Coordinates of C-alpha atoms in Angstrom, one line a residue:
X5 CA 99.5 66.3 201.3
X6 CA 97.5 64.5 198.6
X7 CA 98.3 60.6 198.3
X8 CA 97.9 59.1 194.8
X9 CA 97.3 55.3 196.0
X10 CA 93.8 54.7 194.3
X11 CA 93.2 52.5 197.5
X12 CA 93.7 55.4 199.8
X13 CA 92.0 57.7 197.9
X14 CA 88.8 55.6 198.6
X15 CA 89.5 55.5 201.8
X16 CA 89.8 59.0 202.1
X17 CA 86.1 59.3 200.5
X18 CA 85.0 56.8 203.3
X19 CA 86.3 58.9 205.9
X20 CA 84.6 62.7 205.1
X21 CA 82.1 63.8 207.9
X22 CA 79.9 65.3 206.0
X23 CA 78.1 66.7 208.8
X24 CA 80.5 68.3 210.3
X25 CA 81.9 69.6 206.9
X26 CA 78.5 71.9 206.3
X27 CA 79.3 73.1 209.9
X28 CA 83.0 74.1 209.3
X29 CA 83.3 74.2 206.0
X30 CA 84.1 78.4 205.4
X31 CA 87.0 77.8 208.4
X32 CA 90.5 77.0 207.3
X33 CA 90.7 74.8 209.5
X34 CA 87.1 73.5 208.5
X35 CA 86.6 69.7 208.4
X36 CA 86.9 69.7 204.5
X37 CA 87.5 66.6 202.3
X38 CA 90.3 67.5 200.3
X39 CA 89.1 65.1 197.0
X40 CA 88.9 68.1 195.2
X41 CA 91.6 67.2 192.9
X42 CA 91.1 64.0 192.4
X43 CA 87.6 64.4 191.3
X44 CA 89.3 67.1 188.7
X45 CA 91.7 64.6 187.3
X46 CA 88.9 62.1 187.1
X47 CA 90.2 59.3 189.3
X48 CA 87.2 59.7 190.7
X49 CA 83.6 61.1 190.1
X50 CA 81.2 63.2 192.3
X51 CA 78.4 60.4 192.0
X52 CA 80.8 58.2 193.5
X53 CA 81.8 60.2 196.5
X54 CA 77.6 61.2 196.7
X55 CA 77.0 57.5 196.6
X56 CA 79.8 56.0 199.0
X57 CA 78.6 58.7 201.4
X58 CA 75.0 57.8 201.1
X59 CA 76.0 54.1 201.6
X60 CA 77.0 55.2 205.1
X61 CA 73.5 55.9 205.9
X62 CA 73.6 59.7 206.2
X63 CA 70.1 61.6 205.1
X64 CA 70.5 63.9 202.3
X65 CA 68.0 66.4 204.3
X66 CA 71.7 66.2 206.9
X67 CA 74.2 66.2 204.4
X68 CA 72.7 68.8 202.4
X69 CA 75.5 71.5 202.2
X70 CA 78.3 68.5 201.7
X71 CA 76.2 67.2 198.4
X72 CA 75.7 70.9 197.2
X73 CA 79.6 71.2 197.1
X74 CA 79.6 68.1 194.9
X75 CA 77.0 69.4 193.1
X76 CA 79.0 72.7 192.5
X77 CA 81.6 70.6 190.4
X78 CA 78.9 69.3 188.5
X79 CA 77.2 72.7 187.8
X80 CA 80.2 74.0 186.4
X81 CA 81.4 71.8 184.2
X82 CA 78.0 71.7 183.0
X83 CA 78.5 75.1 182.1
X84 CA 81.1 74.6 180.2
X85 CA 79.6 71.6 178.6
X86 CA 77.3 73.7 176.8
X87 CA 78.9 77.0 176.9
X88 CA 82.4 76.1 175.5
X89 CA 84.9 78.7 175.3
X90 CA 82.3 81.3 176.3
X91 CA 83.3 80.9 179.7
X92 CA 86.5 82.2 178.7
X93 CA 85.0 85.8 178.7
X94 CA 82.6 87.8 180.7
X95 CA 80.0 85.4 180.6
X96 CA 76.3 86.7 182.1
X97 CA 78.2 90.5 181.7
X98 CA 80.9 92.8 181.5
X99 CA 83.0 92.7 184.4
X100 CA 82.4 96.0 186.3
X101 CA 84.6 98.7 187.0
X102 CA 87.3 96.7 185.5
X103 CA 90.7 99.1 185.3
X104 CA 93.7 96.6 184.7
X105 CA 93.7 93.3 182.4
X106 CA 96.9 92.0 184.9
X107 CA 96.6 90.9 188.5
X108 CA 98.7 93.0 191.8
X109 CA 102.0 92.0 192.3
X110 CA 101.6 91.8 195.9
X111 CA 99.0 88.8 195.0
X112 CA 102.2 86.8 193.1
X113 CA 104.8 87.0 195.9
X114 CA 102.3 86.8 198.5
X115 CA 103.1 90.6 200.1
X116 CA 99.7 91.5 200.3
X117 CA 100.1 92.5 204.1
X118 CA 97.6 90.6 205.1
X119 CA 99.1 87.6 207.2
X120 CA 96.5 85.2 206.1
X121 CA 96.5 85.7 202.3
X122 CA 100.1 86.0 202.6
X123 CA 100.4 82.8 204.3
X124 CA 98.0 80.8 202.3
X125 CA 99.5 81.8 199.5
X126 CA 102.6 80.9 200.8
X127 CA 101.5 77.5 201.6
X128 CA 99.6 77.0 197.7
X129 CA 102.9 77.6 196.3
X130 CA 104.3 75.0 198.6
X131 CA 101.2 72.1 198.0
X132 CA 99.2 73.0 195.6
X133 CA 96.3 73.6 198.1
X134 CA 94.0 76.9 198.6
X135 CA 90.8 76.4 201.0
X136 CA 88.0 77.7 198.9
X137 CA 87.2 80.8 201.1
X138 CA 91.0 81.8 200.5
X139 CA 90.2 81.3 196.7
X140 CA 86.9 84.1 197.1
X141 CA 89.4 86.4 199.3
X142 CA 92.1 86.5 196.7
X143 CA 89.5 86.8 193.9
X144 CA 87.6 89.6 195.7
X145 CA 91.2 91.6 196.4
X146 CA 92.5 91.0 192.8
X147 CA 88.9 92.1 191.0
X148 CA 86.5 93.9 193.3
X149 CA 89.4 95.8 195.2
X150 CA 91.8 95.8 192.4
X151 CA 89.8 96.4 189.4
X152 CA 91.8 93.7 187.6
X153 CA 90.1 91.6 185.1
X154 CA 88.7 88.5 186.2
X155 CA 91.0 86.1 183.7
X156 CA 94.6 86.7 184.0
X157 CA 94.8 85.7 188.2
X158 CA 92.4 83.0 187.5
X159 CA 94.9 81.5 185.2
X160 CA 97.8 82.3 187.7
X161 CA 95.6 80.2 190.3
X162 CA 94.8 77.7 187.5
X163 CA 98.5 77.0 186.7
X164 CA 99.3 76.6 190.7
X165 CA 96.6 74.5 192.3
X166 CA 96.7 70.8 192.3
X167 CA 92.5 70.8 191.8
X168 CA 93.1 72.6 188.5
X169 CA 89.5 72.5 186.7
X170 CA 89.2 75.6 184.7
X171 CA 85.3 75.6 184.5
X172 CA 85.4 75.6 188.6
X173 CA 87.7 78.0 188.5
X174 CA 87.1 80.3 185.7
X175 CA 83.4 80.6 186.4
X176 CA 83.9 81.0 190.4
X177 CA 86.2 84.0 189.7
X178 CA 83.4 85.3 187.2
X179 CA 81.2 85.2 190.5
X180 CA 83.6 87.0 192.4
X181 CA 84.3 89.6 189.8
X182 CA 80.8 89.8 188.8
X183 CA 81.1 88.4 185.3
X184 CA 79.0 85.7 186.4
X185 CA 76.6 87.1 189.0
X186 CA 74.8 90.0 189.6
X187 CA 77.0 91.7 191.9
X188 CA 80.7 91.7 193.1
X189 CA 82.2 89.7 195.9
X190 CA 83.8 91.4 198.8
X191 CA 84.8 90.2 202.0
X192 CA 86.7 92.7 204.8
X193 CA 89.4 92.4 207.3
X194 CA 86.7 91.5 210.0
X195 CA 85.5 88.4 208.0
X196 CA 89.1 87.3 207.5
X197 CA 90.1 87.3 210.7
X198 CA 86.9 85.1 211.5
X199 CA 87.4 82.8 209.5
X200 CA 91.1 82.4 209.5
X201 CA 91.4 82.7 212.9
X202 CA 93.5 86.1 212.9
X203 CA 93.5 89.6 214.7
X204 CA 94.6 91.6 212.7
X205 CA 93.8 95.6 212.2
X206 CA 94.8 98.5 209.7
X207 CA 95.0 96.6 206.7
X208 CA 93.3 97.9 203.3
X209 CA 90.8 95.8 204.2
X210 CA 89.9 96.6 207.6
X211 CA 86.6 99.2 206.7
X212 CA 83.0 98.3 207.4
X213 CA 81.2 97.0 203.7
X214 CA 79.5 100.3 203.1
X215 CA 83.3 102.0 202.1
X216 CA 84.2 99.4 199.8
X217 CA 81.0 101.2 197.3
X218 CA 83.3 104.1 197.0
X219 CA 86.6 102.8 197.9
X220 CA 89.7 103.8 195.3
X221 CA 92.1 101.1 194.3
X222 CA 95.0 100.7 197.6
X223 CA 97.9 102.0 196.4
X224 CA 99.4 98.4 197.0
X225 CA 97.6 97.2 194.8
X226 CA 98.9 99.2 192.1
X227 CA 101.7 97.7 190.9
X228 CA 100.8 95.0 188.5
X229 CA 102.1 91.5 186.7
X230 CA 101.3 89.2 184.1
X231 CA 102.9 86.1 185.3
X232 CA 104.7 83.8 182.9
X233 CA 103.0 81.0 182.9
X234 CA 104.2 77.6 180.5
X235 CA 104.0 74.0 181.3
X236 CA 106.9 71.9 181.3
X237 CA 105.9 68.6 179.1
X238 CA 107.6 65.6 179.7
X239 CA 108.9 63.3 177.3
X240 CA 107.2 60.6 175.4
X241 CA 107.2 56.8 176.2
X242 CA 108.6 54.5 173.7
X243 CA 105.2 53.4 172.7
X244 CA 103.9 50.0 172.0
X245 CA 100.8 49.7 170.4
X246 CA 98.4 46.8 169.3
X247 CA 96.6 47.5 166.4
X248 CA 94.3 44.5 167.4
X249 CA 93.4 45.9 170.6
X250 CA 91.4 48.8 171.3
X251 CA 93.1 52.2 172.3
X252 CA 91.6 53.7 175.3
X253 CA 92.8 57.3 175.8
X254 CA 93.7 59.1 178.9
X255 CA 94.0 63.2 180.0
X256 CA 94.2 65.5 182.4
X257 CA 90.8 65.5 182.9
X258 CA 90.3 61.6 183.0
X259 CA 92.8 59.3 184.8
X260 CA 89.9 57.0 186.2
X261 CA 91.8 53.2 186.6
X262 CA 88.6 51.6 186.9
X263 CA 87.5 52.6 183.0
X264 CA 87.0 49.6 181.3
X265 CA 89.1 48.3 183.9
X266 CA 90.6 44.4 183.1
X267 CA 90.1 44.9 179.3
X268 CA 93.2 43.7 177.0
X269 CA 93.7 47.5 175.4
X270 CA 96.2 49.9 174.4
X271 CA 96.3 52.2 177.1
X272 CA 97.6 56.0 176.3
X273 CA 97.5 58.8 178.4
X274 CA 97.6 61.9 175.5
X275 CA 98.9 65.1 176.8
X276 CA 98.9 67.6 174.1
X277 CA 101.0 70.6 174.0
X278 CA 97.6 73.0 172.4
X279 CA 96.0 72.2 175.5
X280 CA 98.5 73.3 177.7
X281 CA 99.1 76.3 175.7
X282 CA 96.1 77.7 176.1
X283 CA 95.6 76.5 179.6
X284 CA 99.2 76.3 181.4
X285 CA 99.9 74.5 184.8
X286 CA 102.4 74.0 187.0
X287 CA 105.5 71.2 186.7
X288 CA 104.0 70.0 189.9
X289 CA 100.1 69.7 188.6
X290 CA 101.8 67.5 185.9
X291 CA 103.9 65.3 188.4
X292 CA 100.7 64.9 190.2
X293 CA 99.0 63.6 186.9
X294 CA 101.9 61.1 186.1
X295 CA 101.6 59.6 189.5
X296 CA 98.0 59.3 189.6
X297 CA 98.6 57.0 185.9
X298 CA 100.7 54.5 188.0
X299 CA 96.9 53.4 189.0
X300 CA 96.4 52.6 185.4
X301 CA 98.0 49.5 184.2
X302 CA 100.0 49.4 181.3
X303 CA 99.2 53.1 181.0
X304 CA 101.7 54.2 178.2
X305 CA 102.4 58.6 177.9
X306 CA 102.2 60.0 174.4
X307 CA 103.1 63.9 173.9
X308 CA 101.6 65.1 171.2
X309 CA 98.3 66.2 169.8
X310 CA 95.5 63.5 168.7
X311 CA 96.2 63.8 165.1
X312 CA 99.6 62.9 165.2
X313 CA 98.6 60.1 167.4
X314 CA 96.8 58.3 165.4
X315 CA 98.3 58.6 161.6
X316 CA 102.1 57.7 163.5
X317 CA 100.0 54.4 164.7
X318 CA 97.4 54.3 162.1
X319 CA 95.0 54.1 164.8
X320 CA 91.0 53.0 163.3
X321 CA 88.5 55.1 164.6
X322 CA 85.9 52.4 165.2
X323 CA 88.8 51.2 168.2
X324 CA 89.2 54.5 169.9
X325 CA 87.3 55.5 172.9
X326 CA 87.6 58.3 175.5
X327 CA 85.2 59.9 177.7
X328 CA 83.6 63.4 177.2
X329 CA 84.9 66.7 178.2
X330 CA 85.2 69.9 176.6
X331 CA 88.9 70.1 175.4
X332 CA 88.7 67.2 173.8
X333 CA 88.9 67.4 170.2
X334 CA 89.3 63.9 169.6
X335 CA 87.4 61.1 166.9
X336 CA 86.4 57.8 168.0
X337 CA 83.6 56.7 170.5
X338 CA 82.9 58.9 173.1
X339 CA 81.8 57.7 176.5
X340 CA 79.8 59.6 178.9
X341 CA 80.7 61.2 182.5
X342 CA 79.1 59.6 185.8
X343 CA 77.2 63.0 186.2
X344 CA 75.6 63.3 190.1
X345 CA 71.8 63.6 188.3
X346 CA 70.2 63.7 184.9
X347 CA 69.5 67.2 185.1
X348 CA 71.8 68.7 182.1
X349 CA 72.2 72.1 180.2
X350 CA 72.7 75.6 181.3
X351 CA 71.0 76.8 184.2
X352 CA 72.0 81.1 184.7
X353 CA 72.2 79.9 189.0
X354 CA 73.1 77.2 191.0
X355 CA 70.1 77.0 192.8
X356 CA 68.1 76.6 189.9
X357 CA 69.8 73.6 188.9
X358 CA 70.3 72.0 192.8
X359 CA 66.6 72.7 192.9
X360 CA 65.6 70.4 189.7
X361 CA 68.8 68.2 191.1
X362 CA 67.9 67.4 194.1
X363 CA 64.4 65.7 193.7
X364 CA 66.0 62.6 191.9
X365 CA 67.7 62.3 195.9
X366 CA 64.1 60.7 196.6
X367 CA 64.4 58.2 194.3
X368 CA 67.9 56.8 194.5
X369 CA 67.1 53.1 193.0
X370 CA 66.9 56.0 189.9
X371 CA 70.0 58.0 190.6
X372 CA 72.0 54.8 191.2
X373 CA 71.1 52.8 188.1
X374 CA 74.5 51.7 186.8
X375 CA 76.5 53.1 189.3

């Protein structure tokens, strides 16, 4: 399902209607783009993708709702720019009616009842994929329906999909839950079958939005897990460094090939076993990773955490360089994200920062300075 040729993924970028994605978009079948996790990895950024598209000639007043999206990535991992590990809690405010710190079981081995949760779920096993309106429906039935705690199936989903950014996901579940927003997310049988293009009747879900006030937790949704959830490392290269050359490193969250792309450097894609402690995925996510590297030449995998990296190789500071992100706790010279504006820090809603955003769309000589 996902392709990780650097060429194609271009390509693929060249290829989004974004028209007709704000039309369909909330279908499952909706013209979507599926760059989602290649823009997580960092292969490639969401000022790129805004800028190939508005190299086609679209007007941003027509594409609004397909640079919004992009924008969405950008507003959350501005969030956790400057919030940190806050986001790891109830961020805005408790979590309402919260009865459960574990997720249903019905949720894990997709036996919900509900043929299109069921199947999706089936199918994100399988690929690593979730449509974002499947995301909100799972979110809504594990929180708002099922009184569990926001964190625990948002690490499950996390570990699973290959678009794994925990600020996107962490803070969207908040949203759901509440956490993050001023009210809970629901969504009823009706909507589902809308949108996912089902007919389907007596579920736990199939009540008009006025019961769900006073609605009691389904008995099926009772029975509860705490999935196991630990990444399988691989194993280190045999590495060959150049204590001459400078050492660019590599992560989970940036496998761009076109970073400092041509220069004679030692080239190291870290992945450290605190990180994936504390935030687990899948063996697949991690396949998916590895392949992307074969963009990167001379890319060279070290297991391990920064420290060790660089008293085994005696590694100088001054010749170290990676690009921001939040889990880095590295020393060296940072380099900055390609951000979609210059609008930074925390902003409590979307809107309010798409609504400072967007006015740098009317001056793109300015927004496109460097890129």
């Amino acid at each position: 399902m996902f392709t990780t040729k650097y060429e194609d993924i271009l390509e693929q970028i060249d290829q989004v209607d974004p028209v007709s994605y704000g039309n369909t978009r909330n279908f499952i079948d909706g013209n979507v783009s599926k760059l989602s996790p290649y823009i997580s990895r960092g292969v490639i950024t969401t000022k790129q993708v805004m800028k190939r598209t508005l190299d086609r000639g679209f007007d941003p007043d027509d594409i609004k709702k397909w640079l919004q999206e992009l924008a969405w990535r950008d507003y959350w991992q501005l969030i956790w720019v400057e919030k940190g590990n806050e986001i790891n809690s109830d961020l805005r405010r408790m979590q309402p009616d919260v009865d459960n710190h574990q997720m249903p079981k019905v949720i894990v081995e997709a036996n919900t009842g509900i043929r299109a949760i069921d199947d999706a779920i089936q199918e994100f096993y399988e690929t690593g994929y979730l449509h974002n309106h499947v995301r909100m429906y799972i979110a809504a039935i594990c929180c708002s329906i099922g009184g569990s705690h926001w964190k625990v199936p948002a690490q499950w989903m996390y570990y699973h999909l290959k678009d794994g950014d925990w600020a996107s996901n962490a803070l969207s579940w908040q949203w759901v839950a509440g956490s993050n927003s001023n009210k809970t997310y629901v969504a009823n049988q009706n909507n589902i079958n809308k949108y996912c293009y089902t007919d389907q009747k007596d579920t736990f879900l199939d009540v008009p939005y006025e019961a769900f006030d006073s609605m009691k937790i389904p008995d099926i949704l009772r029975d509860l897990t705490s999935p196991n959830l630990k990444t399988p490392l691989p194993e280190s290269d045999e590495l060959n460094i150049n204590s001459d050359k400078p050492t660019l490193i590599y992560n989970f969250y940036n496998m761009d090939p076109t970073w400092r792309e041509g220069e004679d450097a030692n080239r190291i894609l870290l992945i450290e076993p605190s990180v994936f402690q504390k935030y687990p995925v899948s063996e697949d996510s991690i396949k998916f990773m590895l392949d992307l590297g074969e963009n990167i030449p001379n890319l060279q995998t070290y297991v391990g955490e920064f420290d060790y990296l660089k008293n085994e190789f005696s590694l100088n500071e001054e010749d170290i360089y990676y690009k921001e992100h939040p889990l880095n706790n590295y020393s060296g010279n940072e380099h900055p994200r390609d951000w979609m504006f210059s609008v930074k820090g925390y902003y409590q809603s979307f809107f309010k920062f798409w609504n400072k955003a967007k006015k740098e769309l009317t001056r793109p000589k300015d927004l496109f300075d460097g890129a």
